[in-house]
CSV table of C-alpha atoms in Angstrom, one decimal:
chain,number,residue,atom,x,y,z
B,1,ASN,CA,0.0,0.0,0.0
B,2,ALA,CA,2.3,2.8,-1.2
B,3,GLY,CA,-0.4,5.5,-1.4
B,4,VAL,CA,1.2,8.9,-2.2
B,5,THR,CA,5.0,8.8,-2.5
B,6,GLN,CA,7.2,11.9,-2.5
B,7,THR,CA,10.9,12.3,-3.3
B,8,PRO,CA,13.2,13.6,-2.1
B,9,LYS,CA,12.4,13.8,1.6
B,10,PHE,CA,15.0,16.4,2.2
B,11,ARG,CA,16.9,18.8,0.0
B,12,ILE,CA,19.1,21.8,0.4
B,13,LEU,CA,19.3,24.2,-2.6
B,14,LYS,CA,21.4,27.3,-3.3
B,15,ILE,CA,19.6,30.5,-4.4
B,16,GLY,CA,19.0,30.4,-8.1
B,17,GLN,CA,19.1,26.6,-8.5
B,18,SER,CA,16.2,24.6,-9.9
B,19,MET,CA,14.8,21.3,-8.9
B,20,THR,CA,11.8,19.0,-9.2
B,21,LEU,CA,9.9,17.4,-6.4
B,22,GLN,CA,8.4,14.1,-7.5
B,23,CYS,CA,5.0,12.8,-6.5
B,24,THR,CA,3.4,9.6,-7.5
B,25,GLN,CA,0.2,7.9,-6.4
B,26,ASP,CA,-1.0,4.3,-7.0
B,27,MET,CA,-4.7,4.7,-5.9
B,28,ASN,CA,-6.0,5.8,-9.4
B,29,HIS,CA,-7.0,9.1,-7.9
B,30,ASN,CA,-8.1,11.7,-10.4
B,31,TYR,CA,-7.3,14.8,-8.3
B,32,MET,CA,-3.8,15.7,-7.2
B,33,TYR,CA,-2.5,18.7,-5.2
B,34,TRP,CA,0.7,20.4,-4.1
B,35,TYR,CA,0.7,22.3,-0.8
B,36,ARG,CA,3.4,24.0,1.2
B,37,GLN,CA,3.5,24.4,4.9
B,38,ASP,CA,5.6,27.0,6.6
B,39,PRO,CA,6.5,26.8,10.3
B,40,GLY,CA,3.4,27.4,12.5
B,41,MET,CA,1.2,27.8,9.5
B,42,GLY,CA,-1.5,25.8,7.8
B,43,LEU,CA,-1.3,24.4,4.3
B,44,LYS,CA,-1.2,26.7,1.3
B,45,LEU,CA,-2.3,25.3,-2.1
B,46,ILE,CA,0.3,25.8,-4.8
B,47,TYR,CA,-1.2,24.0,-7.8
B,48,TYR,CA,-3.7,21.2,-8.3
B,49,SER,CA,-4.8,18.9,-11.1
B,50,VAL,CA,-8.2,17.4,-11.8
B,51,GLY,CA,-6.8,14.9,-14.3
B,52,ALA,CA,-4.1,14.1,-16.7
B,53,GLY,CA,-3.3,17.1,-18.9
B,54,ILE,CA,-5.2,19.6,-16.7
B,55,THR,CA,-3.6,21.8,-14.1
B,56,ASP,CA,-4.6,25.0,-12.3
B,57,LYS,CA,-3.1,27.5,-9.9
B,58,GLY,CA,-3.8,27.6,-6.2
B,59,GLU,CA,-3.2,30.3,-3.7
B,60,VAL,CA,0.6,30.6,-4.0
B,61,PRO,CA,1.7,29.5,-7.5
B,62,ASN,CA,4.5,32.0,-8.1
B,63,GLY,CA,7.9,30.5,-8.6
B,64,TYR,CA,6.5,27.0,-9.3
B,65,ASN,CA,5.4,24.9,-12.3
B,66,VAL,CA,3.6,21.6,-12.6
B,67,SER,CA,2.7,19.1,-15.2
B,68,ARG,CA,0.4,16.1,-15.2
B,69,SER,CA,1.2,13.8,-18.1
B,70,THR,CA,-0.2,10.7,-16.4
B,71,THR,CA,-2.8,9.9,-13.7
B,72,GLU,CA,-0.1,8.7,-11.3
B,73,ASP,CA,2.5,11.5,-11.4
B,74,PHE,CA,2.4,15.1,-10.5
B,75,PRO,CA,5.9,16.7,-10.3
B,76,LEU,CA,6.4,20.2,-8.9
B,77,ARG,CA,9.2,22.2,-10.5
B,78,LEU,CA,11.0,25.1,-8.7
B,79,GLU,CA,12.8,27.5,-11.0
B,80,LEU,CA,15.3,29.9,-9.6
B,81,ALA,CA,15.0,28.9,-6.0
B,82,ALA,CA,14.6,31.7,-3.4
B,83,PRO,CA,14.9,31.6,0.4
B,84,SER,CA,11.1,32.3,0.6
B,85,GLN,CA,10.6,28.8,-0.9
B,86,THR,CA,12.1,27.2,2.2
B,87,SER,CA,9.2,25.1,3.4
B,88,VAL,CA,7.8,21.6,3.7
B,89,TYR,CA,6.0,20.5,0.6
B,90,PHE,CA,3.1,18.0,0.7
B,91,CYS,CA,1.7,16.3,-2.3
B,92,ALA,CA,-1.9,14.9,-1.9
B,93,SER,CA,-4.4,13.0,-4.0
B,94,SER,CA,-8.1,12.3,-3.9
B,95,TYR,CA,-10.8,10.4,-5.8
B,96,HIS,CA,-13.0,13.4,-6.3
B,97,ARG,CA,-16.6,13.5,-5.4
B,98,ALA,CA,-18.1,16.8,-4.5
B,99,GLY,CA,-18.7,17.0,-0.8
B,100,ALA,CA,-16.7,13.8,-0.3
B,101,ASN,CA,-13.2,14.9,-1.2
B,102,VAL,CA,-10.9,13.3,1.3
B,103,LEU,CA,-7.2,14.0,0.5
B,104,THR,CA,-4.5,11.4,1.1
B,105,PHE,CA,-1.1,13.1,1.8
B,106,GLY,CA,2.4,12.1,1.1
B,107,ALA,CA,5.0,12.2,3.8
B,108,GLY,CA,6.3,15.6,2.8
B,109,SER,CA,9.5,17.0,1.3
B,110,ARG,CA,11.5,19.4,3.4
B,111,LEU,CA,13.3,22.0,1.2
B,112,THR,CA,15.8,24.6,2.4
B,113,VAL,CA,17.1,27.3,0.2
B,114,LEU,CA,20.3,29.0,1.3
Q,1,GLU,CA,-11.2,35.0,-0.8
Q,2,ASP,CA,-11.9,31.8,1.1
Q,3,LYS,CA,-10.8,31.9,4.7
Q,4,VAL,CA,-10.6,29.3,7.5
Q,5,VAL,CA,-9.7,30.4,11.0
Q,6,GLN,CA,-8.9,28.1,13.9
Q,7,SER,CA,-8.7,28.8,17.6
Q,8,PRO,CA,-6.9,28.6,19.8
Q,9,LEU,CA,-3.6,28.4,17.9
Q,10,SER,CA,-2.0,26.6,20.8
Q,11,LEU,CA,-3.3,24.7,23.7
Q,12,VAL,CA,-1.5,22.9,26.6
Q,13,VAL,CA,-3.5,20.5,28.8
Q,14,HIS,CA,-3.0,17.6,31.1
Q,15,GLU,CA,-3.8,14.0,30.4
Q,16,GLY,CA,-7.5,13.3,31.1
Q,17,ASP,CA,-8.6,16.8,30.3
Q,18,THR,CA,-11.3,17.5,27.6
Q,19,VAL,CA,-10.5,20.0,24.9
Q,20,THR,CA,-12.6,21.8,22.3
Q,21,LEU,CA,-11.0,23.1,19.1
Q,22,ASN,CA,-12.7,25.7,17.0
Q,23,CYS,CA,-12.9,26.3,13.3
Q,24,SER,CA,-14.8,29.0,11.5
Q,25,TYR,CA,-15.0,29.3,7.8
Q,26,GLU,CA,-15.9,31.6,4.9
Q,27,VAL,CA,-15.8,29.4,1.9
Q,28,THR,CA,-17.3,30.0,-1.5
Q,29,ASN,CA,-19.8,27.3,-2.5
Q,30,PHE,CA,-19.1,25.3,0.6
Q,31,ARG,CA,-19.2,21.6,0.1
Q,32,SER,CA,-17.7,20.1,3.3
Q,33,LEU,CA,-15.5,20.6,6.2
Q,34,LEU,CA,-12.7,18.3,7.1
Q,35,TRP,CA,-10.5,17.8,10.1
Q,36,TYR,CA,-7.0,16.3,9.9
Q,37,LYS,CA,-4.4,15.4,12.6
Q,38,GLN,CA,-0.8,16.1,11.9
Q,39,GLU,CA,1.9,14.6,14.0
Q,40,LYS,CA,5.5,14.6,12.7
Q,41,LYS,CA,4.7,14.0,9.1
Q,42,ALA,CA,1.7,14.1,6.8
Q,43,PRO,CA,-1.8,15.1,7.9
Q,44,THR,CA,-4.1,12.1,8.5
Q,45,PHE,CA,-7.8,12.3,8.0
Q,46,LEU,CA,-10.2,12.4,11.0
Q,47,PHE,CA,-13.6,13.6,9.9
Q,48,MET,CA,-15.6,15.0,7.0
Q,49,LEU,CA,-18.7,17.0,7.8
Q,50,THR,CA,-21.4,18.0,5.3
Q,51,SER,CA,-24.6,18.4,7.3
Q,52,SER,CA,-25.4,20.6,10.2
Q,53,GLY,CA,-26.0,19.2,13.6
Q,54,ILE,CA,-24.9,15.7,12.9
Q,55,GLU,CA,-22.1,14.6,15.2
Q,56,LYS,CA,-19.3,12.4,13.8
Q,57,LYS,CA,-17.6,10.3,16.4
Q,58,SER,CA,-14.5,8.2,16.5
Q,59,GLY,CA,-13.5,6.9,19.9
Q,60,ARG,CA,-12.7,9.9,22.1
Q,61,LEU,CA,-12.9,12.3,19.2
Q,62,SER,CA,-16.1,13.9,17.9
Q,63,SER,CA,-16.9,16.8,15.7
Q,64,ILE,CA,-20.0,18.7,14.6
Q,65,LEU,CA,-20.8,21.3,12.0
Q,66,ASP,CA,-23.0,24.4,12.1
Q,67,LYS,CA,-23.6,25.6,8.6
Q,68,LYS,CA,-25.8,28.5,9.7
Q,69,GLU,CA,-23.1,30.0,11.9
Q,70,LEU,CA,-20.2,28.7,9.7
Q,71,PHE,CA,-18.2,26.9,12.3
Q,72,SER,CA,-17.2,23.5,13.4
Q,73,ILE,CA,-15.8,22.1,16.7
Q,74,LEU,CA,-13.6,19.1,17.4
Q,75,ASN,CA,-13.8,17.6,20.8
Q,76,ILE,CA,-11.3,15.3,22.4
Q,77,THR,CA,-12.3,13.7,25.7
Q,78,ALA,CA,-10.0,12.1,28.2
Q,79,THR,CA,-6.9,13.3,26.4
Q,80,GLN,CA,-3.8,11.2,26.1
Q,81,THR,CA,-0.2,12.2,25.3
Q,82,GLY,CA,-0.7,10.5,21.9
Q,83,ASP,CA,-3.2,13.2,21.1
Q,84,SER,CA,-0.4,15.8,21.0
Q,85,ALA,CA,-0.4,17.0,17.4
Q,86,ILE,CA,-1.5,19.9,15.1
Q,87,TYR,CA,-5.2,19.7,14.3
Q,88,LEU,CA,-6.0,21.2,10.9
Q,89,CYS,CA,-9.4,22.2,9.7
Q,90,ALA,CA,-10.2,22.7,6.0
Q,91,GLY,CA,-13.2,23.9,4.0
Q,92,GLU,CA,-13.9,22.3,0.6
Q,93,THR,CA,-15.0,24.8,-2.1
Q,94,SER,CA,-16.4,24.2,-5.5
Q,95,GLY,CA,-13.8,22.7,-7.7
Q,96,SER,CA,-12.8,20.5,-4.7
Q,97,ARG,CA,-10.1,22.8,-3.5
Q,98,LEU,CA,-9.4,22.7,0.2
Q,99,THR,CA,-8.6,25.9,2.1
Q,100,PHE,CA,-6.8,25.1,5.4
Q,101,GLY,CA,-6.7,27.0,8.6
Q,102,GLU,CA,-3.4,27.6,10.5
Q,103,GLY,CA,-4.0,24.7,12.8
Q,104,THR,CA,-4.2,24.2,16.5
Q,105,GLN,CA,-1.1,22.9,18.2
Q,106,LEU,CA,-2.3,20.6,21.0
Q,107,THR,CA,0.2,19.5,23.7
Q,108,VAL,CA,-1.0,16.9,26.2
Q,109,ASN,CA,1.3,16.6,29.2
Q,110,PRO,CA,1.4,13.5,31.4
């Protein structure tokens, strides 16, 4: 029962570097999400996808890009990393039904930008 | 703009105490309200509420929704140290986006 798998678990980047956070799910969920969580804060939605080939911006999309070429995978790309992107990133997925949208989260990826 | 506000932000109690966590929401085209528990890692699902006045219960945890007053509460009775966690509340909007509150950090001391 893999569920939602994120890699890497930890990463340190220098300012200006780029990287991709990987997320894959094996539950055949149609919806996938990327959230970030800053210390002492709740989760902020970065991007989400309602199915393969469809993505949309959340609350805090600036500095990030996503793609959804398959149902299983939803990578998050950071271009030109900045210290403000230091955070814990959570990928989540759900089998969408309106009013019954329970998200399953991955274990998180802790990113530090120095 | 959708908004979810939780209170208190932090709470310290002793084992055996009963706690009530609050969540108020202003969410466009509200669909449901969800509670999650977050320990060291990923949030784990506790409850989903869609109807007013119907209590959801799981062991010592229970939750209820008031759609008229736009709030929900999460009750934990006879708290244990294992209940120490961040409790997150989220409102589901149309398009199945979840807006999360800041969370309540609960610490249960022996």
